[in-house]
Short mmCIF file of C-alpha atoms in Angstrom, two decimals:
data_model
loop_
_atom_site.label_atom_id
_atom_site.label_comp_id
_atom_site.label_asym_id
_atom_site.label_seq_id
_atom_site.Cartn_x
_atom_site.Cartn_y
_atom_site.Cartn_z
CA MET A 30 -141.83 208.18 -218.43
CA PRO A 31 -138.80 207.63 -220.68
CA GLU A 32 -135.31 207.90 -219.33
CA PHE A 33 -133.11 210.40 -221.13
CA ASP A 34 -129.41 209.70 -220.57
CA GLU A 35 -126.68 212.27 -220.76
CA LYS A 36 -125.92 211.63 -224.42
CA VAL A 37 -129.63 212.30 -225.30
CA LEU A 38 -129.61 215.51 -223.31
CA ASP A 39 -126.28 216.63 -224.91
CA VAL A 40 -127.52 216.07 -228.44
CA PHE A 41 -130.92 217.73 -227.84
CA LEU A 42 -129.24 220.83 -226.29
CA GLU A 43 -126.70 221.08 -229.05
CA LYS A 44 -129.28 220.66 -231.82
CA GLN A 45 -132.47 222.18 -230.42
CA LEU A 46 -132.34 225.12 -232.86
CA GLN A 47 -132.98 222.63 -235.77
CA LEU A 48 -136.52 222.35 -234.47
CA PHE A 49 -137.15 225.56 -232.53
CA PRO A 50 -136.46 229.18 -233.54
CA GLU A 51 -134.68 229.86 -230.19
CA GLU A 52 -133.23 227.74 -227.39
CA VAL A 53 -136.11 226.24 -225.36
CA ALA A 54 -134.29 224.48 -222.57
CA THR A 55 -131.15 224.68 -220.42
CA ARG A 56 -129.24 221.67 -219.15
CA GLU A 57 -131.33 221.79 -215.97
CA GLU A 58 -134.69 221.98 -217.87
CA ALA A 59 -133.94 219.52 -220.66
CA LYS A 60 -135.30 216.29 -219.08
CA ASP A 61 -138.56 217.96 -218.03
CA PHE A 62 -138.92 219.62 -221.42
CA LEU A 63 -138.42 216.34 -223.27
CA ASP A 64 -140.92 214.65 -221.00
CA GLU A 65 -143.49 217.41 -221.61
CA CYS A 66 -143.03 216.98 -225.43
CA MET A 67 -143.47 213.27 -225.12
CA ALA A 68 -140.18 212.79 -226.79
CA VAL A 69 -138.95 209.23 -227.50
CA VAL A 70 -135.68 207.59 -228.15
CA VAL A 71 -135.66 204.77 -230.72
CA LYS A 72 -132.98 202.26 -231.49
CA GLY A 73 -132.53 202.77 -235.25
CA ALA A 74 -133.68 204.21 -238.53
CA LYS A 75 -136.26 201.49 -238.95
CA GLU A 76 -137.91 202.42 -235.60
CA VAL A 77 -138.01 206.10 -236.68
CA TRP A 78 -139.94 205.02 -239.80
CA THR A 79 -142.29 202.88 -237.65
CA TYR A 80 -142.82 205.74 -235.11
CA PHE A 81 -143.91 208.15 -237.95
CA ASP A 82 -146.19 205.49 -239.51
CA GLU A 83 -147.81 204.70 -236.16
CA GLU A 84 -148.32 208.42 -235.45
CA GLY A 85 -150.27 208.70 -238.74
CA VAL A 86 -147.80 210.63 -240.68
CA ASP A 87 -148.23 210.04 -244.41
CA ILE A 88 -144.93 208.49 -245.28
CA SER A 89 -145.97 206.95 -248.51
CA GLU A 90 -143.99 209.46 -250.55
CA MET A 91 -141.01 209.71 -248.24
CA ASN A 92 -137.82 207.78 -248.18
CA GLU A 93 -135.67 207.00 -245.20
CA ALA A 94 -133.43 209.96 -245.79
CA ASP A 95 -136.40 212.27 -245.75
CA ILE A 96 -137.62 210.91 -242.43
CA LEU A 97 -134.11 210.99 -240.82
CA ASP A 98 -133.70 214.62 -241.97
CA ALA A 99 -136.99 215.74 -240.48
CA ASP A 100 -136.52 218.65 -238.01
CA GLU A 101 -137.93 216.60 -235.07
CA VAL A 102 -135.45 213.71 -235.57
CA PHE A 103 -132.09 214.07 -233.71
CA ALA A 104 -129.43 211.48 -234.56
CA MET A 105 -127.56 210.41 -231.52
CA GLY A 106 -124.48 209.22 -233.38
CA ASP A 107 -124.68 205.82 -231.71
CA GLY A 108 -127.45 204.35 -233.90
CA ARG A 109 -130.26 205.74 -231.75
CA PHE A 110 -132.56 208.69 -232.69
CA LEU A 111 -134.39 211.15 -230.40
CA ILE A 112 -137.81 212.24 -231.81
CA VAL A 113 -139.16 215.41 -230.34
CA GLU A 114 -142.69 216.52 -231.09
CA ALA A 115 -142.91 220.27 -231.23
#
């Protein structure tokens, strides 16, 4: 089970509407929600690319900006990215 630190929770709660039509979690629910979605935190843009490739997403016609702009990718602002599967 991944550990989601306070920064991850803050960013997810602030940006959850980029992926969902309405808020899906409160502060108290955020960790459990991210666990249920099998969300992951990766250490950089290259790992986001690798994650999508390993998940079988056809990235052959995408560039790094396309992947980092995907709705399920949340930039942490510290080089890390949260990936949430809807």
